[in-house]
CSV table of C-alpha atoms in Angstrom, one decimal:
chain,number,residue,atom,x,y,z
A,1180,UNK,CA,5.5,-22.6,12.2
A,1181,UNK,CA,8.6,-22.3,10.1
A,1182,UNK,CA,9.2,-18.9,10.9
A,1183,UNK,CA,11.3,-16.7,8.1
A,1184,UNK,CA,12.3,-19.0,5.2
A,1185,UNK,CA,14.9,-17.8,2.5
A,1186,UNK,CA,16.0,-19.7,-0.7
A,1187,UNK,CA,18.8,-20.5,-1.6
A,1188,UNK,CA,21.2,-20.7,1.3
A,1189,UNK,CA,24.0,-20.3,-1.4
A,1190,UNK,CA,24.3,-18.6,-4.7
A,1191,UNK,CA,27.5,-17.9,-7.5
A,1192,UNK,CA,26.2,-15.3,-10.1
A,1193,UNK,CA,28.5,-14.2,-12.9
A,1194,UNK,CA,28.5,-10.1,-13.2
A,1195,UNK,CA,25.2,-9.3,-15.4
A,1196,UNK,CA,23.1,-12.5,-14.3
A,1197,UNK,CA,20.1,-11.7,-13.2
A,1198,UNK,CA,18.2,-14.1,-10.0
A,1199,UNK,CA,15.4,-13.8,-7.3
A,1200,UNK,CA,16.1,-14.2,-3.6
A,1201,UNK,CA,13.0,-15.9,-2.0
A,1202,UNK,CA,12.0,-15.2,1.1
A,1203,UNK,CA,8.4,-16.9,2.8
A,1204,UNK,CA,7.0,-16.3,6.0
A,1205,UNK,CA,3.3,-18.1,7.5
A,1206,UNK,CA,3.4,-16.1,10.8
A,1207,UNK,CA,0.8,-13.7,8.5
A,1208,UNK,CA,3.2,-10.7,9.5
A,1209,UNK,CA,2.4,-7.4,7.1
A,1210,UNK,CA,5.6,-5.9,7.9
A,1211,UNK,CA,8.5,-8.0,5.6
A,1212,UNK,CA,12.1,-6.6,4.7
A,1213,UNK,CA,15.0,-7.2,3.1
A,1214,UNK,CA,18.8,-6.2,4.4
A,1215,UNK,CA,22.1,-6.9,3.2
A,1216,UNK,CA,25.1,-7.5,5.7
A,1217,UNK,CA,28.7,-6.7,4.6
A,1218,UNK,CA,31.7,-6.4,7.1
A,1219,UNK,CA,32.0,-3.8,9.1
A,1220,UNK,CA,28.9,-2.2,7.6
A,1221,UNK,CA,26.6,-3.9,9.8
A,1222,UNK,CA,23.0,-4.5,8.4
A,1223,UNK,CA,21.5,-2.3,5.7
A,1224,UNK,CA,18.1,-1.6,4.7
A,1225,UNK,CA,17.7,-2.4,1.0
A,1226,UNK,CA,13.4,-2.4,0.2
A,1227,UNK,CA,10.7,-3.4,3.1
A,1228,UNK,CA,6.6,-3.6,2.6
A,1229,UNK,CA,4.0,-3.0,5.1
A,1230,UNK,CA,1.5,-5.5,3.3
A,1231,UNK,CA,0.8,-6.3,0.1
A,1232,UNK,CA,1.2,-4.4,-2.9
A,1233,UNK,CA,2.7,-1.8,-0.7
A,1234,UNK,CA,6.7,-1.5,-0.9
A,1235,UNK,CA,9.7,1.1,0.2
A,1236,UNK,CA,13.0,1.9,-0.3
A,1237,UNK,CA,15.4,1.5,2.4
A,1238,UNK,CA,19.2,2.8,2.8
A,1239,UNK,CA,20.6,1.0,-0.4
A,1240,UNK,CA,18.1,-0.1,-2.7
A,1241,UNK,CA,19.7,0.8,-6.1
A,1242,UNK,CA,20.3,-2.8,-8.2
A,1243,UNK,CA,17.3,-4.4,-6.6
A,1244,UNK,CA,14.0,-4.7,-6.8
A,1245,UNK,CA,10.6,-6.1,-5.3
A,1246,UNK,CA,7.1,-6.9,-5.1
A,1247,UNK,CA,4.5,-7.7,-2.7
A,1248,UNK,CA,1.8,-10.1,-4.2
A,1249,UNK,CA,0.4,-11.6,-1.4
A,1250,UNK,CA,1.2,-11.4,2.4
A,1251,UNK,CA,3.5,-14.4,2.7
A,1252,UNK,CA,6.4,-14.1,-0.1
A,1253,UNK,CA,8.7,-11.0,-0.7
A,1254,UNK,CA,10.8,-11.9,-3.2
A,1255,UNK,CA,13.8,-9.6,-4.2
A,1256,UNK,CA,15.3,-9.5,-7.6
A,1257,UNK,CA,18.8,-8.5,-8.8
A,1258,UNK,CA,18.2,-7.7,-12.3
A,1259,UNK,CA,21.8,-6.9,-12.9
A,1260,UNK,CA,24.1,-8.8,-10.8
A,1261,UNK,CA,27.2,-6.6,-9.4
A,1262,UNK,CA,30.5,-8.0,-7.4
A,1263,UNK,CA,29.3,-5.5,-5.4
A,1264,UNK,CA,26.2,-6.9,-4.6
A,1265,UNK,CA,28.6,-10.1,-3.0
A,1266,UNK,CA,27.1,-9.8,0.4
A,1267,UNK,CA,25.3,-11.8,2.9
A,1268,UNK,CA,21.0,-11.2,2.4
A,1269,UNK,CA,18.3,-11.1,5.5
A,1270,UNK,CA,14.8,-11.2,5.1
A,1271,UNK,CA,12.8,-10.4,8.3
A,1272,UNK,CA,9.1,-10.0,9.4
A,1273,UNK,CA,7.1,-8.6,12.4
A,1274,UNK,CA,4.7,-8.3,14.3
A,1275,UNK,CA,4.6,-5.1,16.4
A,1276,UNK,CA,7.3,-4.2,17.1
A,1277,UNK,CA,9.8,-7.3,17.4
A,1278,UNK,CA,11.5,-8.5,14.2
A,1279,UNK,CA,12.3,-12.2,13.3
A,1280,UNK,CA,14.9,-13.1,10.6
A,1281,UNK,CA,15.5,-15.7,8.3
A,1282,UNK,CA,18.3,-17.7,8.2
A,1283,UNK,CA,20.5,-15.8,5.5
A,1284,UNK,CA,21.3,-16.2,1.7
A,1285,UNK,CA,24.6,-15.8,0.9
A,1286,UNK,CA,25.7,-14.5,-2.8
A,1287,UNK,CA,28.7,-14.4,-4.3
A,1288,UNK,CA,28.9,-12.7,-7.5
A,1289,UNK,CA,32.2,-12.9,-9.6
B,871,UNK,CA,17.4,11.4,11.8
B,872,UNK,CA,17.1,7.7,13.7
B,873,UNK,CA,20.8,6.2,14.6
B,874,UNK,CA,21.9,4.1,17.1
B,875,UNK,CA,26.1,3.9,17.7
B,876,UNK,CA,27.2,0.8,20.0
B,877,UNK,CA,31.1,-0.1,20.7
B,878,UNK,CA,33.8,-0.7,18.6
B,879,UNK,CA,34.4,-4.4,18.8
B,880,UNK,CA,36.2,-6.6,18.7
B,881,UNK,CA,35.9,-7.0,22.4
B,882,UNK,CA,37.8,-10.3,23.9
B,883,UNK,CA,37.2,-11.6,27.5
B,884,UNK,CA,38.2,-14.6,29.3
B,885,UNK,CA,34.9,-17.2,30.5
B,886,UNK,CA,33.4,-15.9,33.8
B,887,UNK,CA,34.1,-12.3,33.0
B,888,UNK,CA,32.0,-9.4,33.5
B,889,UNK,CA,29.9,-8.0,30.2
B,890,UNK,CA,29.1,-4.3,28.9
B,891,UNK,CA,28.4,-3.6,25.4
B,892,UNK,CA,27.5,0.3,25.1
B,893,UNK,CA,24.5,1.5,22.8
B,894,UNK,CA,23.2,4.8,22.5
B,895,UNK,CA,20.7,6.3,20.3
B,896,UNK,CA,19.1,9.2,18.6
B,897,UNK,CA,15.6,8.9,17.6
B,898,UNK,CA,12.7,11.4,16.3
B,899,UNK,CA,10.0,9.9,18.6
B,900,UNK,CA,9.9,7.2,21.6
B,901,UNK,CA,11.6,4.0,20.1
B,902,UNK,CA,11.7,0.8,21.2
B,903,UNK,CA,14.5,-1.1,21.5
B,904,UNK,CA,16.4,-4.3,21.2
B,905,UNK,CA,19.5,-6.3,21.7
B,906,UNK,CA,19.7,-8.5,18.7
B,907,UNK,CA,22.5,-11.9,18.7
B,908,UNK,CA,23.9,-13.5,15.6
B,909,UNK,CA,25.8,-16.8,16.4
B,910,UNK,CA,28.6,-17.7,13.4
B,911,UNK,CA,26.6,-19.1,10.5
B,912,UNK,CA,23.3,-17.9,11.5
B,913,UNK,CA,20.7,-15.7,11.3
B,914,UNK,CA,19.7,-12.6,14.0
B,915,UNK,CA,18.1,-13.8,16.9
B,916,UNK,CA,16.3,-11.1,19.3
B,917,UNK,CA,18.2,-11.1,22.6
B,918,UNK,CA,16.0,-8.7,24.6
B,919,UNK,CA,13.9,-5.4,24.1
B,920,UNK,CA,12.3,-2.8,26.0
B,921,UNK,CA,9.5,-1.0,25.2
B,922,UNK,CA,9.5,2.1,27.5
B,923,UNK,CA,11.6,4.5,29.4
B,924,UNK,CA,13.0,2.5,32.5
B,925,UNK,CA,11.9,-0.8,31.2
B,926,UNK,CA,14.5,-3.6,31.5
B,927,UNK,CA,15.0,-6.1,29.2
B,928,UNK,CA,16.7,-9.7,30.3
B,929,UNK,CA,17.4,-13.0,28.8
B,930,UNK,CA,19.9,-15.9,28.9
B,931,UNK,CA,21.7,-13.7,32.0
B,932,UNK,CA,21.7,-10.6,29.4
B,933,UNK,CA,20.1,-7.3,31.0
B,934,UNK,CA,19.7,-4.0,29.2
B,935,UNK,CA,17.9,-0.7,30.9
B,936,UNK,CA,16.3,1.7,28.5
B,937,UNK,CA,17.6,5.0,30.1
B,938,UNK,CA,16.0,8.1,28.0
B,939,UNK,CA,17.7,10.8,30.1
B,940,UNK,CA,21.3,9.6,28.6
B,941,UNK,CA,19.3,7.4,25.5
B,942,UNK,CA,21.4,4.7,26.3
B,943,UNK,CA,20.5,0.8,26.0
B,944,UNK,CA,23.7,-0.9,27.4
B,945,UNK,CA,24.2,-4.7,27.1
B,946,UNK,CA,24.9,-6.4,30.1
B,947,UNK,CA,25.9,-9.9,31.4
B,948,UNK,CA,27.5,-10.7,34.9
B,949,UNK,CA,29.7,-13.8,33.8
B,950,UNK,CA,29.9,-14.8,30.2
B,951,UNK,CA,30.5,-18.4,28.7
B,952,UNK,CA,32.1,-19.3,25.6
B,953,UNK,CA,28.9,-20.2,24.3
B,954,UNK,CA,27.9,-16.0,24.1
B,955,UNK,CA,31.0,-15.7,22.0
B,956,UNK,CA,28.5,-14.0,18.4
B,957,UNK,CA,28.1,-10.3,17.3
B,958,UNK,CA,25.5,-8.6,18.6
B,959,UNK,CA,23.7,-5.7,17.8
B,960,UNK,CA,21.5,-3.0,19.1
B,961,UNK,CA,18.7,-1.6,17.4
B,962,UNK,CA,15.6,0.5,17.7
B,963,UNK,CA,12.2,1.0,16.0
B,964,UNK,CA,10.0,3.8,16.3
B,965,UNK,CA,6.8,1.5,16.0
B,966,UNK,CA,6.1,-1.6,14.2
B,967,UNK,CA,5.4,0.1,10.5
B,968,UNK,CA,8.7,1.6,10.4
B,969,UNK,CA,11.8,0.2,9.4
B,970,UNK,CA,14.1,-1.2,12.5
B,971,UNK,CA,17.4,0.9,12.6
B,972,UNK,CA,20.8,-1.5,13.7
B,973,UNK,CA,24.0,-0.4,15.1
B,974,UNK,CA,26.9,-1.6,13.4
B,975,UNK,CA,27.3,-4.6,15.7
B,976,UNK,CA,29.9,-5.3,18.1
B,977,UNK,CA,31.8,-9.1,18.5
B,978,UNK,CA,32.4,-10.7,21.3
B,979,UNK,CA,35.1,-13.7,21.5
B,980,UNK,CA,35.2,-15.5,24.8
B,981,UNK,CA,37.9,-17.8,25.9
B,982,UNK,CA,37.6,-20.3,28.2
């Protein structure tokens, strides 16, 4: 199994670009979710689903978007892209109750 | 609401030194909860969770006691190594459809 896998490790977006943050997992987990980490903020909630074509807001989900098309992928999408979306990006999924996360994607917007 | 506050970091101790990393919580129903670890560079790895009042959790020398009377999930190690030098964070969930709720993470530097 790969576990949680997130593309690209590395991003530079110009303020106004728009890009998709992929995230795969084949550990056919329904519950997937996406959370930003900033310093001294900890980790933030920004969408999750609990299986396809269902999705939620978390904590911080203005200036992002998602779908669920099918239980492996959960993609989210800056449509817009902010300096203040420069943050680090974790995608997780679980299994009862315990979480697994992907490795990070780290974007930089100027 | 859901919250869980853990320790102010930064929190510095020489190698071989005793370990305690407070967390307590506020939750609507009965949580479960976790000790998450992020090395530098990396993703969150789960440390150790409990499911239960009175359950302890234990890995890699770490030990945590879900206490519901105080709602407290401390972090505990008896000698720590350079190698635990990451942040780590304590969470809950109140079942597996729900989101997971993180402290604000607390980091550790340890020098040898």
């Amino acid at each position: 199994n790969a576990g949680v896998t997130q593309t690209p490790k590395f991003q530079v977006l110009k303020t106004g670009q728009s890009m998709t943050l992929q995230c795969a997992q084949d550990m056919n987990h329904e519950y997937m979710s996406w959370y930003r980490q900033d310093p001294g903020m900890g980790l933030r909630l920004i969408h999750y689903s609990v299986g396809a074509g269902i999705t939620d807001q978390g904590e911080v989900p203005n200036g992002y978007n998602v779908s669920r098309s099918t239980t492996e992928d959960f993609p989210l999408r800056l449509l817009s892209a902010a300096p203040s979306q420069t943050s680090v990006y974790f995608c997780a999924s679980s299994e009862q109750e315990t979480q697994y996360f992907g490795p990070g994607t780290r974007l930089l917007v100027l | 609401g859901n919250s869980v506050t853990q320790m102010e970091g930064p929190v510095t101790l020489s190698e071989e030194a005793f370990l305690t990393i407070n967390c307590t919580y506020t939750a609507t129903g009965y949580p479960s909860l976790f000790w998450y670890v992020q090395y530098p560079g990396e993703g969150l790895q789960l440390l150790l969770k409990a499911t239960k009042a009175d359950d302890k959790g234990s890995n890699k020398g770490f030990e945590a006691t879900y206490r519901k009377e105080t709602t407290s999930f401390h972090l505990e190690k008896g000698s720590v190594q350079v190698s635990d030098s990451a942040v780590y964070f304590c969470a809950l969930r109140i079942s597996g459809n729900t989101p997971l709720v993180f402290g604000k993470g607390t980091r550790l530097s340890v020098i040898a």
